[in-house]
């Protein structure tokens, strides 16, 4: 049961000397509820692949689908977390987390109820009124995560989400993301260049190689998952 299917995906960045081929012949099905980690050296096309699934980029050839519908652009079903936390500096954490819901015209009491629930889930209770600059790096990443989760995406796309954190904070975030994955039954697509991180989190790992970006191999880890 696939959430996302990629068929013969090719992607070229245009530029001098005919540009750069970032992805070639990518075929991949992402199953409902799996935790997929993507490993590979810098420049092998991991971010480009994520951007195609997110809908930020359109493939040069091939087809990307979610729930059997072509992916045309970004939407709430696929929440994206980047390495640098993205928060509005002039809004407090609660308003940052509720921002998307406000844009979608949710009533204020529902926004409050939902944001409170996710404050608890990511371990930020008590920091509702803080501004982003008052938070540590790990806490900002927690807030970014809550900001995405509150929209109830079907899928989480993460590009080196813990790359800029110190090792202890990174471990805490890894534990948190696994807890969230278990609780929300989300499908997760996570890019890392840290083999240990992939082994600690993934139910399946794909390894990419560069020149041009291809899937080299993939394997199932011993972690299992269940969808109710
Ligand atoms: P990774 O995430 O694995 O580091 P990327 O997907 O970022 O790899 O990049 C894949 C290839 O595409 C690299 O050769 C990179 O230099 C190139 N590339 C990435 N973004 C652009 C861009 N905006 N314009 C031109 N080339 C790019
Ligand atoms: P983590 O994000 O895993 O909790 P951090 O290194 O980001 O790790 O923060 C460690 C702890 O330090 C936080 O859980 C929090 O209790 C405290 N902390 C960090 N920044 C602040 C702050 N601006 N105000 C109060 N407490 C803070």
PDB file of N, CA, C and O in Angstrom, residues 7 10 17 36 53 59 65 76 79 89 97 111 113 115 120-121 123 130 154 158 164 168 175 179 183 189 219 221 227:
ATOM      1  N   UNK A   7       8.231   7.039 -10.403  1.00  0.00           N
ATOM      2  CA  UNK A   7       8.451   6.158 -11.543  1.00  0.00           C
ATOM      3  C   UNK A   7       9.394   6.809 -12.521  1.00  0.00           C
ATOM      4  O   UNK A   7       9.090   7.890 -13.047  1.00  0.00           O
ATOM      5  N   UNK A  10      13.693  11.487 -13.429  1.00  0.00           N
ATOM      6  CA  UNK A  10      14.951  12.137 -13.787  1.00  0.00           C
ATOM      7  C   UNK A  10      14.830  13.593 -13.415  1.00  0.00           C
ATOM      8  O   UNK A  10      13.745  14.174 -13.535  1.00  0.00           O
ATOM      9  N   UNK A  17      27.040  24.600 -19.453  1.00  0.00           N
ATOM     10  CA  UNK A  17      27.437  23.300 -19.992  1.00  0.00           C
ATOM     11  C   UNK A  17      26.329  22.257 -19.868  1.00  0.00           C
ATOM     12  O   UNK A  17      26.565  21.106 -19.496  1.00  0.00           O
ATOM     13  N   UNK A  36      11.407   5.632   6.304  1.00  0.00           N
ATOM     14  CA  UNK A  36      12.410   5.438   5.271  1.00  0.00           C
ATOM     15  C   UNK A  36      13.553   6.422   5.471  1.00  0.00           C
ATOM     16  O   UNK A  36      13.327   7.623   5.546  1.00  0.00           O
ATOM     17  N   UNK A  53       9.376  14.947  -4.030  1.00  0.00           N
ATOM     18  CA  UNK A  53       8.260  14.374  -3.268  1.00  0.00           C
ATOM     19  C   UNK A  53       7.441  15.486  -2.615  1.00  0.00           C
ATOM     20  O   UNK A  53       6.214  15.450  -2.599  1.00  0.00           O
ATOM     21  N   UNK A  59       9.754  16.894 -11.676  1.00  0.00           N
ATOM     22  CA  UNK A  59      10.795  16.103 -12.319  1.00  0.00           C
ATOM     23  C   UNK A  59      10.861  16.434 -13.806  1.00  0.00           C
ATOM     24  O   UNK A  59       9.860  16.801 -14.423  1.00  0.00           O
ATOM     25  N   UNK A  65       3.758  10.465  -7.704  1.00  0.00           N
ATOM     26  CA  UNK A  65       2.359  10.457  -7.304  1.00  0.00           C
ATOM     27  C   UNK A  65       2.199  10.261  -5.810  1.00  0.00           C
ATOM     28  O   UNK A  65       2.994   9.559  -5.196  1.00  0.00           O
ATOM     29  N   UNK A  76      -0.453  20.458   2.446  1.00  0.00           N
ATOM     30  CA  UNK A  76      -0.406  20.106   3.862  1.00  0.00           C
ATOM     31  C   UNK A  76      -0.196  18.623   4.099  1.00  0.00           C
ATOM     32  O   UNK A  76       0.180  18.219   5.201  1.00  0.00           O
ATOM     33  N   UNK A  79       4.449  17.308   5.116  1.00  0.00           N
ATOM     34  CA  UNK A  79       5.089  18.337   5.934  1.00  0.00           C
ATOM     35  C   UNK A  79       6.596  18.230   5.845  1.00  0.00           C
ATOM     36  O   UNK A  79       7.146  17.143   5.960  1.00  0.00           O
ATOM     37  N   UNK A  89      10.393  35.018  13.532  1.00  0.00           N
ATOM     38  CA  UNK A  89      11.026  35.564  14.740  1.00  0.00           C
ATOM     39  C   UNK A  89      10.123  36.524  15.511  1.00  0.00           C
ATOM     40  O   UNK A  89      10.311  36.698  16.714  1.00  0.00           O
ATOM     41  N   UNK A  97       3.290  28.014  15.873  1.00  0.00           N
ATOM     42  CA  UNK A  97       2.744  26.678  15.666  1.00  0.00           C
ATOM     43  C   UNK A  97       1.323  26.749  15.102  1.00  0.00           C
ATOM     44  O   UNK A  97       0.934  25.937  14.272  1.00  0.00           O
ATOM     45  N   UNK A 111      -7.633  26.182  17.383  1.00  0.00           N
ATOM     46  CA  UNK A 111      -6.186  26.416  17.219  1.00  0.00           C
ATOM     47  C   UNK A 111      -5.495  26.226  18.556  1.00  0.00           C
ATOM     48  O   UNK A 111      -4.458  25.563  18.651  1.00  0.00           O
ATOM     49  N   UNK A 113      -6.534  24.531  21.220  1.00  0.00           N
ATOM     50  CA  UNK A 113      -6.587  23.148  21.664  1.00  0.00           C
ATOM     51  C   UNK A 113      -5.523  22.311  20.939  1.00  0.00           C
ATOM     52  O   UNK A 113      -4.794  21.531  21.547  1.00  0.00           O
ATOM     53  N   UNK A 115      -2.766  23.374  19.230  1.00  0.00           N
ATOM     54  CA  UNK A 115      -1.376  23.758  19.502  1.00  0.00           C
ATOM     55  C   UNK A 115      -0.954  23.254  20.884  1.00  0.00           C
ATOM     56  O   UNK A 115       0.163  22.754  21.033  1.00  0.00           O
ATOM     57  N   UNK A 120       2.674  19.619  24.056  1.00  0.00           N
ATOM     58  CA  UNK A 120       2.936  18.517  24.972  1.00  0.00           C
ATOM     59  C   UNK A 120       3.716  17.409  24.256  1.00  0.00           C
ATOM     60  O   UNK A 120       4.707  16.905  24.775  1.00  0.00           O
ATOM     61  N   UNK A 121       3.256  17.072  23.067  1.00  0.00           N
ATOM     62  CA  UNK A 121       3.871  15.975  22.318  1.00  0.00           C
ATOM     63  C   UNK A 121       5.366  16.213  22.070  1.00  0.00           C
ATOM     64  O   UNK A 121       6.172  15.296  22.190  1.00  0.00           O
ATOM     65  N   UNK A 123       7.287  18.218  23.824  1.00  0.00           N
ATOM     66  CA  UNK A 123       8.005  18.568  25.047  1.00  0.00           C
ATOM     67  C   UNK A 123       8.348  20.038  25.172  1.00  0.00           C
ATOM     68  O   UNK A 123       9.436  20.392  25.613  1.00  0.00           O
ATOM     69  N   UNK A 130       7.183  32.182  24.633  1.00  0.00           N
ATOM     70  CA  UNK A 130       8.557  32.560  24.303  1.00  0.00           C
ATOM     71  C   UNK A 130       8.685  32.892  22.822  1.00  0.00           C
ATOM     72  O   UNK A 130       7.996  32.317  21.982  1.00  0.00           O
ATOM     73  N   UNK A 154       0.075  13.563   6.267  1.00  0.00           N
ATOM     74  CA  UNK A 154       0.144  12.101   6.151  1.00  0.00           C
ATOM     75  C   UNK A 154       1.580  11.652   6.149  1.00  0.00           C
ATOM     76  O   UNK A 154       1.903  10.520   6.454  1.00  0.00           O
ATOM     77  N   UNK A 158      11.956  14.971   5.937  1.00  0.00           N
ATOM     78  CA  UNK A 158      12.953  15.663   6.741  1.00  0.00           C
ATOM     79  C   UNK A 158      14.325  15.606   6.088  1.00  0.00           C
ATOM     80  O   UNK A 158      14.813  14.537   5.738  1.00  0.00           O
ATOM     81  N   UNK A 164      22.411  20.153  12.519  1.00  0.00           N
ATOM     82  CA  UNK A 164      23.087  21.293  13.125  1.00  0.00           C
ATOM     83  C   UNK A 164      23.069  21.240  14.654  1.00  0.00           C
ATOM     84  O   UNK A 164      23.457  22.189  15.319  1.00  0.00           O
ATOM     85  N   UNK A 168      24.173  15.312  21.955  1.00  0.00           N
ATOM     86  CA  UNK A 168      23.188  14.942  22.971  1.00  0.00           C
ATOM     87  C   UNK A 168      21.786  15.387  22.539  1.00  0.00           C
ATOM     88  O   UNK A 168      20.825  14.612  22.607  1.00  0.00           O
ATOM     89  N   UNK A 175      15.056  10.268  19.553  1.00  0.00           N
ATOM     90  CA  UNK A 175      14.082   9.575  20.399  1.00  0.00           C
ATOM     91  C   UNK A 175      12.690  10.171  20.193  1.00  0.00           C
ATOM     92  O   UNK A 175      11.707   9.449  20.041  1.00  0.00           O
ATOM     93  N   UNK A 179       9.221   8.457  18.746  1.00  0.00           N
ATOM     94  CA  UNK A 179       7.984   8.461  19.541  1.00  0.00           C
ATOM     95  C   UNK A 179       6.828   9.012  18.721  1.00  0.00           C
ATOM     96  O   UNK A 179       5.732   8.460  18.711  1.00  0.00           O
ATOM     97  N   UNK A 183       3.383   7.250  17.597  1.00  0.00           N
ATOM     98  CA  UNK A 183       2.081   7.765  18.038  1.00  0.00           C
ATOM     99  C   UNK A 183       1.194   8.211  16.884  1.00  0.00           C
ATOM    100  O   UNK A 183      -0.013   8.030  16.916  1.00  0.00           O
ATOM    101  N   UNK A 189      10.006  10.128   5.691  1.00  0.00           N
ATOM    102  CA  UNK A 189      11.100  10.093   4.722  1.00  0.00           C
ATOM    103  C   UNK A 189      12.172  11.000   5.285  1.00  0.00           C
ATOM    104  O   UNK A 189      11.964  12.208   5.405  1.00  0.00           O
ATOM    105  N   UNK A 219      17.748  -1.740   1.818  1.00  0.00           N
ATOM    106  CA  UNK A 219      17.501  -2.893   2.678  1.00  0.00           C
ATOM    107  C   UNK A 219      16.553  -2.556   3.803  1.00  0.00           C
ATOM    108  O   UNK A 219      16.454  -1.413   4.243  1.00  0.00           O
ATOM    109  N   UNK A 221      15.413  -2.868   7.628  1.00  0.00           N
ATOM    110  CA  UNK A 221      16.063  -3.074   8.922  1.00  0.00           C
ATOM    111  C   UNK A 221      15.219  -4.057   9.722  1.00  0.00           C
ATOM    112  O   UNK A 221      14.182  -4.524   9.250  1.00  0.00           O
ATOM    113  N   UNK A 227       0.338  -0.746  11.101  1.00  0.00           N
ATOM    114  CA  UNK A 227      -0.677   0.283  10.910  1.00  0.00           C
ATOM    115  C   UNK A 227      -1.978  -0.295  11.431  1.00  0.00           C
ATOM    116  O   UNK A 227      -2.346  -1.406  11.083  1.00  0.00           O
TER     117      UNK A 227
END
